PDB file of C-alpha atoms and ligand atoms in Angstrom:
ATOM      1  CA  MET A   1      -0.014   0.035   0.183  1.00  0.00           C
ATOM      2  CA  ASN A   2       1.199   3.696  -0.814  1.00  0.00           C
ATOM      3  CA  ILE A   3       0.634   6.111   2.078  1.00  0.00           C
ATOM      4  CA  LEU A   4       0.963   9.750   2.876  1.00  0.00           C
ATOM      5  CA  LEU A   5       2.642  10.633   6.329  1.00  0.00           C
ATOM      6  CA  PHE A   6       1.826  14.111   7.323  1.00  0.00           C
ATOM      7  CA  GLY A   7       1.821  16.331  10.473  1.00  0.00           C
ATOM      8  CA  ALA A   8       3.604  19.415  11.667  1.00  0.00           C
ATOM      9  CA  PRO A   9       7.446  19.923  11.482  1.00  0.00           C
ATOM     10  CA  GLY A  10       9.089  17.836  14.047  1.00  0.00           C
ATOM     11  CA  ALA A  11       6.136  15.420  14.424  1.00  0.00           C
ATOM     12  CA  GLY A  12       8.376  12.446  13.416  1.00  0.00           C
ATOM     13  CA  LYS A  13       7.656  11.891   9.785  1.00  0.00           C
ATOM     14  CA  GLY A  14      11.284  11.364   8.800  1.00  0.00           C
ATOM     15  CA  THR A  15      11.912   9.040  11.846  1.00  0.00           C
ATOM     16  CA  GLN A  16       8.899   6.925  11.246  1.00  0.00           C
ATOM     17  CA  SER A  17       9.738   6.915   7.384  1.00  0.00           C
ATOM     18  CA  ALA A  18      13.185   5.658   8.118  1.00  0.00           C
ATOM     19  CA  LEU A  19      11.723   2.739  10.144  1.00  0.00           C
ATOM     20  CA  LEU A  20       9.138   2.003   7.327  1.00  0.00           C
ATOM     21  CA  VAL A  21      12.055   1.837   4.827  1.00  0.00           C
ATOM     22  CA  GLU A  22      14.191  -0.289   7.096  1.00  0.00           C
ATOM     23  CA  ARG A  23      11.647  -2.816   8.177  1.00  0.00           C
ATOM     24  CA  LEU A  24       9.003  -2.750   5.370  1.00  0.00           C
ATOM     25  CA  LYS A  25      11.202  -1.837   2.414  1.00  0.00           C
ATOM     26  CA  MET A  26       9.040   0.940   1.370  1.00  0.00           C
ATOM     27  CA  HIS A  27      10.260   3.731  -0.906  1.00  0.00           C
ATOM     28  CA  HIS A  28      10.570   7.040   0.828  1.00  0.00           C
ATOM     29  CA  ILE A  29       9.823  10.107  -1.156  1.00  0.00           C
ATOM     30  CA  SER A  30      10.499  13.349   0.970  1.00  0.00           C
ATOM     31  CA  THR A  31      10.194  16.608  -0.729  1.00  0.00           C
ATOM     32  CA  GLY A  32      12.311  18.331   2.133  1.00  0.00           C
ATOM     33  CA  ASP A  33      15.052  15.585   1.484  1.00  0.00           C
ATOM     34  CA  LEU A  34      14.848  16.207  -2.355  1.00  0.00           C
ATOM     35  CA  PHE A  35      15.296  19.708  -1.912  1.00  0.00           C
ATOM     36  CA  ARG A  36      18.140  19.396   0.521  1.00  0.00           C
ATOM     37  CA  ARG A  37      19.884  17.144  -2.118  1.00  0.00           C
ATOM     38  CA  ALA A  38      19.503  19.639  -4.782  1.00  0.00           C
ATOM     39  CA  ILE A  39      20.859  22.414  -2.403  1.00  0.00           C
ATOM     40  CA  LYS A  40      23.906  20.164  -1.775  1.00  0.00           C
ATOM     41  CA  GLY A  41      24.294  19.683  -5.425  1.00  0.00           C
ATOM     42  CA  GLN A  42      24.094  23.464  -6.006  1.00  0.00           C
ATOM     43  CA  THR A  43      21.621  23.123  -8.871  1.00  0.00           C
ATOM     44  CA  GLU A  44      19.171  25.873  -9.870  1.00  0.00           C
ATOM     45  CA  LEU A  45      16.405  24.103  -8.050  1.00  0.00           C
ATOM     46  CA  GLY A  46      18.534  23.869  -4.898  1.00  0.00           C
ATOM     47  CA  MET A  47      19.247  27.631  -4.845  1.00  0.00           C
ATOM     48  CA  LEU A  48      15.647  28.581  -5.467  1.00  0.00           C
ATOM     49  CA  ALA A  49      14.504  25.971  -2.722  1.00  0.00           C
ATOM     50  CA  LYS A  50      17.171  27.273  -0.217  1.00  0.00           C
ATOM     51  CA  SER A  51      15.871  30.881  -0.468  1.00  0.00           C
ATOM     52  CA  TYR A  52      12.526  29.676   0.789  1.00  0.00           C
ATOM     53  CA  MET A  53      13.552  26.989   3.073  1.00  0.00           C
ATOM     54  CA  ASP A  54      16.014  28.993   5.112  1.00  0.00           C
ATOM     55  CA  LYS A  55      12.923  31.364   5.964  1.00  0.00           C
ATOM     56  CA  GLY A  56      10.674  28.451   6.910  1.00  0.00           C
ATOM     57  CA  GLN A  57       8.487  29.272   3.895  1.00  0.00           C
ATOM     58  CA  LEU A  58       6.917  26.811   1.416  1.00  0.00           C
ATOM     59  CA  VAL A  59       8.833  26.337  -1.994  1.00  0.00           C
ATOM     60  CA  PRO A  60       6.411  27.371  -4.816  1.00  0.00           C
ATOM     61  CA  ASP A  61       3.909  24.675  -5.725  1.00  0.00           C
ATOM     62  CA  SER A  62       4.772  24.566  -9.350  1.00  0.00           C
ATOM     63  CA  VAL A  63       8.312  23.605  -8.667  1.00  0.00           C
ATOM     64  CA  THR A  64       7.462  21.204  -5.895  1.00  0.00           C
ATOM     65  CA  ILE A  65       4.692  19.324  -7.976  1.00  0.00           C
ATOM     66  CA  ASP A  66       7.170  19.013 -10.881  1.00  0.00           C
ATOM     67  CA  MET A  67       9.608  17.398  -8.838  1.00  0.00           C
ATOM     68  CA  VAL A  68       7.320  14.971  -7.226  1.00  0.00           C
ATOM     69  CA  ARG A  69       5.951  14.064 -10.762  1.00  0.00           C
ATOM     70  CA  GLU A  70       9.494  13.130 -11.786  1.00  0.00           C
ATOM     71  CA  GLU A  71      10.204  11.091  -8.698  1.00  0.00           C
ATOM     72  CA  LEU A  72       7.040   9.173  -8.887  1.00  0.00           C
ATOM     73  CA  LYS A  73       7.733   8.195 -12.679  1.00  0.00           C
ATOM     74  CA  ARG A  74      11.304   7.266 -11.376  1.00  0.00           C
ATOM     75  CA  ILE A  75      10.505   4.976  -8.746  1.00  0.00           C
ATOM     76  CA  GLY A  76       8.304   2.422 -10.954  1.00  0.00           C
ATOM     77  CA  ASP A  77       5.962   0.373  -9.013  1.00  0.00           C
ATOM     78  CA  LYS A  78       7.547   0.327  -5.640  1.00  0.00           C
ATOM     79  CA  ASP A  79       5.249   0.839  -2.632  1.00  0.00           C
ATOM     80  CA  PHE A  80       5.946   4.441  -1.477  1.00  0.00           C
ATOM     81  CA  ILE A  81       5.570   6.892   1.490  1.00  0.00           C
ATOM     82  CA  LEU A  82       4.925  10.496   0.715  1.00  0.00           C
ATOM     83  CA  ASP A  83       6.484  12.574   3.452  1.00  0.00           C
ATOM     84  CA  GLY A  84       6.166  16.326   3.332  1.00  0.00           C
ATOM     85  CA  PHE A  85       3.920  16.360   0.226  1.00  0.00           C
ATOM     86  CA  PRO A  86       1.230  17.439  -0.027  1.00  0.00           C
ATOM     87  CA  ARG A  87       1.560  20.393   2.141  1.00  0.00           C
ATOM     88  CA  ASN A  88      -1.496  22.474   1.179  1.00  0.00           C
ATOM     89  CA  VAL A  89      -4.815  21.768  -0.612  1.00  0.00           C
ATOM     90  CA  ALA A  90      -3.602  22.895  -4.007  1.00  0.00           C
ATOM     91  CA  GLN A  91      -0.795  20.297  -3.707  1.00  0.00           C
ATOM     92  CA  ALA A  92      -3.161  17.647  -2.633  1.00  0.00           C
ATOM     93  CA  GLU A  93      -5.338  18.312  -5.676  1.00  0.00           C
ATOM     94  CA  ALA A  94      -2.238  18.205  -8.018  1.00  0.00           C
ATOM     95  CA  LEU A  95      -1.307  14.974  -6.378  1.00  0.00           C
ATOM     96  CA  ASP A  96      -4.745  13.240  -7.405  1.00  0.00           C
ATOM     97  CA  VAL A  97      -3.757  14.298 -10.986  1.00  0.00           C
ATOM     98  CA  LEU A  98      -0.453  13.095 -10.674  1.00  0.00           C
ATOM     99  CA  LEU A  99      -1.367   9.710  -9.263  1.00  0.00           C
ATOM    100  CA  LYS A 100      -3.739   9.243 -12.086  1.00  0.00           C
ATOM    101  CA  GLU A 101      -0.880  10.070 -14.558  1.00  0.00           C
ATOM    102  CA  VAL A 102       1.249   7.262 -13.191  1.00  0.00           C
ATOM    103  CA  ASN A 103      -1.747   4.835 -12.529  1.00  0.00           C
ATOM    104  CA  ARG A 104      -1.157   4.801  -8.768  1.00  0.00           C
ATOM    105  CA  ASP A 105      -3.254   5.437  -5.609  1.00  0.00           C
ATOM    106  CA  ILE A 106      -2.804   6.335  -1.981  1.00  0.00           C
ATOM    107  CA  GLY A 107      -4.173   3.661   0.502  1.00  0.00           C
ATOM    108  CA  LYS A 108      -4.081   5.932   3.810  1.00  0.00           C
ATOM    109  CA  ALA A 109      -3.213   9.458   4.734  1.00  0.00           C
ATOM    110  CA  LEU A 110      -1.538   8.966   8.269  1.00  0.00           C
ATOM    111  CA  PHE A 111      -1.561  12.167  10.409  1.00  0.00           C
ATOM    112  CA  LEU A 112       0.994  12.256  13.268  1.00  0.00           C
ATOM    113  CA  HIS A 113      -0.301  14.270  15.992  1.00  0.00           C
ATOM    114  CA  VAL A 114       2.116  15.832  18.447  1.00  0.00           C
ATOM    115  CA  PRO A 115       1.435  18.933  20.719  1.00  0.00           C
ATOM    116  CA  MET A 116       2.880  22.400  19.740  1.00  0.00           C
ATOM    117  CA  SER A 117       4.997  22.472  23.046  1.00  0.00           C
ATOM    118  CA  ASP A 118       6.782  19.325  22.139  1.00  0.00           C
ATOM    119  CA  LEU A 119       7.272  20.315  18.513  1.00  0.00           C
ATOM    120  CA  VAL A 120       9.555  23.357  19.342  1.00  0.00           C
ATOM    121  CA  GLU A 121      11.635  20.984  21.592  1.00  0.00           C
ATOM    122  CA  ARG A 122      11.955  18.339  19.162  1.00  0.00           C
ATOM    123  CA  LEU A 123      13.075  20.675  16.380  1.00  0.00           C
ATOM    124  CA  SER A 124      15.411  22.938  18.243  1.00  0.00           C
ATOM    125  CA  GLY A 125      17.287  19.854  19.549  1.00  0.00           C
ATOM    126  CA  ARG A 126      17.346  17.903  16.240  1.00  0.00           C
ATOM    127  CA  ARG A 127      20.699  17.137  14.866  1.00  0.00           C
ATOM    128  CA  LEU A 128      21.480  15.190  11.560  1.00  0.00           C
ATOM    129  CA  CYS A 129      24.465  13.182  10.087  1.00  0.00           C
ATOM    130  CA  ARG A 130      25.760  14.926   7.074  1.00  0.00           C
ATOM    131  CA  ALA A 131      27.063  11.783   5.474  1.00  0.00           C
ATOM    132  CA  CYS A 132      24.095   9.494   5.697  1.00  0.00           C
ATOM    133  CA  GLY A 133      21.136  11.574   7.041  1.00  0.00           C
ATOM    134  CA  ALA A 134      20.417   9.776  10.190  1.00  0.00           C
ATOM    135  CA  VAL A 135      18.230  11.905  12.562  1.00  0.00           C
ATOM    136  CA  TYR A 136      19.259  12.464  16.302  1.00  0.00           C
ATOM    137  CA  HIS A 137      18.187  14.731  19.139  1.00  0.00           C
ATOM    138  CA  VAL A 138      20.670  16.346  21.609  1.00  0.00           C
ATOM    139  CA  THR A 139      18.827  14.828  24.644  1.00  0.00           C
ATOM    140  CA  ALA A 140      16.336  12.360  23.529  1.00  0.00           C
ATOM    141  CA  LYS A 141      18.548  10.460  21.107  1.00  0.00           C
ATOM    142  CA  PRO A 142      22.258  11.793  21.033  1.00  0.00           C
ATOM    143  CA  PRO A 143      24.715  10.147  18.627  1.00  0.00           C
ATOM    144  CA  THR A 144      27.051   7.928  20.633  1.00  0.00           C
ATOM    145  CA  GLY A 145      30.332   9.747  21.413  1.00  0.00           C
ATOM    146  CA  GLY A 146      29.315  12.585  18.919  1.00  0.00           C
ATOM    147  CA  LYS A 147      29.592  10.100  16.076  1.00  0.00           C
ATOM    148  CA  CYS A 148      26.756   8.761  13.825  1.00  0.00           C
ATOM    149  CA  ASP A 149      25.496   5.470  15.082  1.00  0.00           C
ATOM    150  CA  ASN A 150      24.731   4.415  11.548  1.00  0.00           C
ATOM    151  CA  CYS A 151      27.796   5.373   9.591  1.00  0.00           C
ATOM    152  CA  GLY A 152      30.344   6.565  12.053  1.00  0.00           C
ATOM    153  CA  SER A 153      30.670  10.020  10.620  1.00  0.00           C
ATOM    154  CA  ALA A 154      31.457  12.937  13.043  1.00  0.00           C
ATOM    155  CA  ASP A 155      29.850  15.464  10.788  1.00  0.00           C
ATOM    156  CA  ILE A 156      26.715  15.935  12.864  1.00  0.00           C
ATOM    157  CA  TYR A 157      25.066  19.318  12.139  1.00  0.00           C
ATOM    158  CA  GLN A 158      21.891  21.341  12.830  1.00  0.00           C
ATOM    159  CA  ARG A 159      19.526  22.248   9.983  1.00  0.00           C
ATOM    160  CA  ASP A 160      19.350  25.932   9.023  1.00  0.00           C
ATOM    161  CA  ASP A 161      15.762  25.889   9.324  1.00  0.00           C
ATOM    162  CA  ASP A 162      15.776  24.377  12.781  1.00  0.00           C
ATOM    163  CA  LYS A 163      16.723  27.888  14.234  1.00  0.00           C
ATOM    164  CA  PRO A 164      14.112  29.719  16.274  1.00  0.00           C
ATOM    165  CA  GLU A 165      12.875  32.366  13.676  1.00  0.00           C
ATOM    166  CA  ALA A 166      12.410  29.721  10.881  1.00  0.00           C
ATOM    167  CA  ILE A 167      10.786  27.219  13.435  1.00  0.00           C
ATOM    168  CA  THR A 168       8.237  29.905  14.301  1.00  0.00           C
ATOM    169  CA  THR A 169       7.333  30.573  10.453  1.00  0.00           C
ATOM    170  CA  ARG A 170       7.225  26.827   9.741  1.00  0.00           C
ATOM    171  CA  LEU A 171       4.787  26.109  12.543  1.00  0.00           C
ATOM    172  CA  GLN A 172       2.555  28.968  11.275  1.00  0.00           C
ATOM    173  CA  VAL A 173       2.805  27.809   7.776  1.00  0.00           C
ATOM    174  CA  TYR A 174       1.785  24.253   9.070  1.00  0.00           C
ATOM    175  CA  GLU A 175      -1.289  25.723  10.927  1.00  0.00           C
ATOM    176  CA  ASN A 176      -2.411  27.853   7.900  1.00  0.00           C
ATOM    177  CA  SER A 177      -1.638  25.564   4.814  1.00  0.00           C
ATOM    178  CA  THR A 178      -0.956  21.948   5.890  1.00  0.00           C
ATOM    179  CA  ALA A 179      -3.471  21.279   8.892  1.00  0.00           C
ATOM    180  CA  PRO A 180      -6.540  21.792   6.535  1.00  0.00           C
ATOM    181  CA  LEU A 181      -5.455  18.493   4.748  1.00  0.00           C
ATOM    182  CA  LYS A 182      -6.835  16.637   7.417  1.00  0.00           C
ATOM    183  CA  GLU A 183     -10.186  17.534   6.354  1.00  0.00           C
ATOM    184  CA  TYR A 184      -9.397  16.915   2.676  1.00  0.00           C
ATOM    185  CA  TYR A 185      -8.303  13.312   3.488  1.00  0.00           C
ATOM    186  CA  SER A 186     -11.075  12.797   6.010  1.00  0.00           C
ATOM    187  CA  ASN A 187     -13.545  13.555   3.015  1.00  0.00           C
ATOM    188  CA  LYS A 188     -11.848  10.989   1.020  1.00  0.00           C
ATOM    189  CA  LYS A 189     -12.271   8.301   3.911  1.00  0.00           C
ATOM    190  CA  LYS A 190      -8.421   7.984   3.863  1.00  0.00           C
ATOM    191  CA  LEU A 191      -7.334   9.889   7.146  1.00  0.00           C
ATOM    192  CA  VAL A 192      -5.887   7.873  10.028  1.00  0.00           C
ATOM    193  CA  GLU A 193      -5.045  10.082  13.093  1.00  0.00           C
ATOM    194  CA  LEU A 194      -2.257   8.678  15.231  1.00  0.00           C
ATOM    195  CA  ASP A 195      -0.761   9.827  18.527  1.00  0.00           C
ATOM    196  CA  GLY A 196       2.923  10.823  17.870  1.00  0.00           C
ATOM    197  CA  ARG A 197       3.856  11.094  21.272  1.00  0.00           C
ATOM    198  CA  GLY A 198       6.015   8.709  23.179  1.00  0.00           C
ATOM    199  CA  LYS A 199       8.798   6.382  22.210  1.00  0.00           C
ATOM    200  CA  GLU A 200       9.744   6.001  18.551  1.00  0.00           C
ATOM    201  CA  GLU A 201       9.130   2.435  18.545  1.00  0.00           C
ATOM    202  CA  GLY A 202       5.693   2.764  20.315  1.00  0.00           C
ATOM    203  CA  VAL A 203       4.701   5.240  17.526  1.00  0.00           C
ATOM    204  CA  PHE A 204       6.077   2.828  14.914  1.00  0.00           C
ATOM    205  CA  ASP A 205       3.664   0.133  16.403  1.00  0.00           C
ATOM    206  CA  ARG A 206       0.846   2.552  15.837  1.00  0.00           C
ATOM    207  CA  VAL A 207       1.993   3.253  12.178  1.00  0.00           C
ATOM    208  CA  LYS A 208       2.151  -0.430  11.401  1.00  0.00           C
ATOM    209  CA  ALA A 209      -1.158  -1.247  12.826  1.00  0.00           C
ATOM    210  CA  ALA A 210      -2.793   1.516  10.857  1.00  0.00           C
ATOM    211  CA  LEU A 211      -1.240  -0.011   7.676  1.00  0.00           C
ATOM    212  CA  SER A 212      -2.851  -3.627   8.239  1.00  0.00           C
TER     213      SER A 212
HETATM  214  P1  AP5 B   1      10.797  18.926   5.534  1.00  0.00           P
HETATM  215  O1  AP5 B   1      12.041  18.443   5.461  1.00  0.00           O
HETATM  216  O2  AP5 B   1       9.584  18.047   5.102  1.00  0.00           O
HETATM  217  O3  AP5 B   1      10.491  19.420   7.103  1.00  0.00           O
HETATM  218  P2  AP5 B   1       9.114  19.291   8.043  1.00  0.00           P
HETATM  219  O4  AP5 B   1       7.920  19.033   7.376  1.00  0.00           O
HETATM  220  O5  AP5 B   1       9.078  20.798   8.728  1.00  0.00           O
HETATM  221  O6  AP5 B   1       9.387  18.221   8.820  1.00  0.00           O
HETATM  222  P3  AP5 B   1      10.791  17.944   9.698  1.00  0.00           P
HETATM  223  O7  AP5 B   1      11.727  17.257   8.769  1.00  0.00           O
HETATM  224  O8  AP5 B   1      11.137  19.064  10.417  1.00  0.00           O
HETATM  225  O9  AP5 B   1      10.158  16.893  10.832  1.00  0.00           O
HETATM  226  P4  AP5 B   1       9.791  15.360  10.934  1.00  0.00           P
HETATM  227  O10 AP5 B   1       8.231  15.374  11.203  1.00  0.00           O
HETATM  228  O11 AP5 B   1      10.368  14.764   9.744  1.00  0.00           O
HETATM  229  O12 AP5 B   1      10.460  15.117  12.135  1.00  0.00           O
HETATM  230  P5  AP5 B   1      11.703  14.230  12.414  1.00  0.00           P
HETATM  231  O13 AP5 B   1      11.455  12.758  12.275  1.00  0.00           O
HETATM  232  O14 AP5 B   1      12.963  14.710  11.821  1.00  0.00           O
HETATM  233  O15 AP5 B   1      10.693  20.299   4.875  1.00  0.00           O
HETATM  234  C1  AP5 B   1      11.584  21.312   5.070  1.00  0.00           C
HETATM  235  C2  AP5 B   1      11.377  22.537   4.092  1.00  0.00           C
HETATM  236  O16 AP5 B   1      11.370  22.211   2.804  1.00  0.00           O
HETATM  237  C3  AP5 B   1       9.883  23.226   4.423  1.00  0.00           C
HETATM  238  O17 AP5 B   1       9.911  24.137   5.457  1.00  0.00           O
HETATM  239  C4  AP5 B   1       9.683  23.787   3.038  1.00  0.00           C
HETATM  240  O18 AP5 B   1      10.397  25.044   2.880  1.00  0.00           O
HETATM  241  C5  AP5 B   1      10.196  22.820   1.987  1.00  0.00           C
HETATM  242  N1  AP5 B   1       9.449  21.885   1.665  1.00  0.00           N
HETATM  243  C6  AP5 B   1       9.380  20.585   1.857  1.00  0.00           C
HETATM  244  N2  AP5 B   1       8.214  20.012   1.284  1.00  0.00           N
HETATM  245  C7  AP5 B   1       7.489  20.931   0.671  1.00  0.00           C
HETATM  246  C8  AP5 B   1       6.400  21.017  -0.086  1.00  0.00           C
HETATM  247  N3  AP5 B   1       5.665  19.925  -0.339  1.00  0.00           N
HETATM  248  N4  AP5 B   1       5.868  22.166  -0.619  1.00  0.00           N
HETATM  249  C9  AP5 B   1       6.692  23.334  -0.451  1.00  0.00           C
HETATM  250  N5  AP5 B   1       7.786  23.259   0.159  1.00  0.00           N
HETATM  251  C10 AP5 B   1       8.227  22.058   0.867  1.00  0.00           C
HETATM  252  O19 AP5 B   1      11.851  14.494  14.194  1.00  0.00           O
HETATM  253  C11 AP5 B   1      12.076  15.734  14.589  1.00  0.00           C
HETATM  254  C12 AP5 B   1      13.127  15.589  15.813  1.00  0.00           C
HETATM  255  O20 AP5 B   1      12.016  14.902  16.811  1.00  0.00           O
HETATM  256  C13 AP5 B   1      14.242  14.732  15.729  1.00  0.00           C
HETATM  257  O21 AP5 B   1      15.236  15.218  16.531  1.00  0.00           O
HETATM  258  C14 AP5 B   1      13.774  13.216  16.195  1.00  0.00           C
HETATM  259  O22 AP5 B   1      14.869  12.606  16.714  1.00  0.00           O
HETATM  260  C15 AP5 B   1      12.859  13.613  17.303  1.00  0.00           C
HETATM  261  N6  AP5 B   1      11.735  12.685  17.409  1.00  0.00           N
HETATM  262  C16 AP5 B   1      11.193  11.754  16.417  1.00  0.00           C
HETATM  263  N7  AP5 B   1      10.359  11.105  16.986  1.00  0.00           N
HETATM  264  C17 AP5 B   1      10.239  11.155  18.352  1.00  0.00           C
HETATM  265  C18 AP5 B   1       9.510  10.618  19.376  1.00  0.00           C
HETATM  266  N8  AP5 B   1       8.680   9.565  19.214  1.00  0.00           N
HETATM  267  N9  AP5 B   1       9.869  11.142  20.588  1.00  0.00           N
HETATM  268  C19 AP5 B   1      10.813  12.103  20.824  1.00  0.00           C
HETATM  269  N10 AP5 B   1      11.551  12.638  19.962  1.00  0.00           N
HETATM  270  C20 AP5 B   1      11.335  12.325  18.604  1.00  0.00           C
END
């Protein structure tokens, strides 16, 4: 089954996607990761995306939709998780069209609910491995000895948009643009709301149960 994983910044979408990839061998399509890859490669798309991402704003819909179209074509018939797309109703409507183009469907739209107060703590404490992308947290999940537990790299960094000003904007953008997607997918009878609090493994048990 193909799924959407959505929720506020810091709700744990990337963390749960990594578990789904590792244990259920699903394909992960994260628009945030695709933009970060383009930034690293210093492409034109990357430069454009960076100018929005650093401020916590959404990258324009047209660019984002074209990028997802290419990715959906590229992955063939693998089961996929869409993480971070769609992010507003216009993108959700565009996704419906894209899915028809590639003859695919979304089985469920999983919404991870985490209270606002926890989100700020999660985002400001998040750290990542630059080499492999593994996600850490300074107190909840620190890398052992400052090195990535996954690949051993010592290049652990903080995302530019995990600084206080950008976090505030991202949470506002989420409330205004992304939260209305709950109604969109509820109307399509695809919405499953999950509690995103508690330990990662506990959340993963709820994600897995929602897929069965
Ligand atoms: P994107 O990369 O998608 O960021 P986001 O949606 O803001 O989500 P995050 O990656 O911040 O959080 P997450 O839910 O994945 O949480 P994580 O698992 O890392 O997008 C970045 C930017 O790209 C956007 O602002 C926008 O500019 C642009 N963009 C992307 N998609 C776009 C689109 N469709 N349209 C337009 N623009 C787009 O966890 C966070 C922290 O919490 C970590 O430290 C983790 O260790 C910790 N944690 C996770 N689970 C738990 C748990 N159960 N308990 C305690 N801590 C936990």
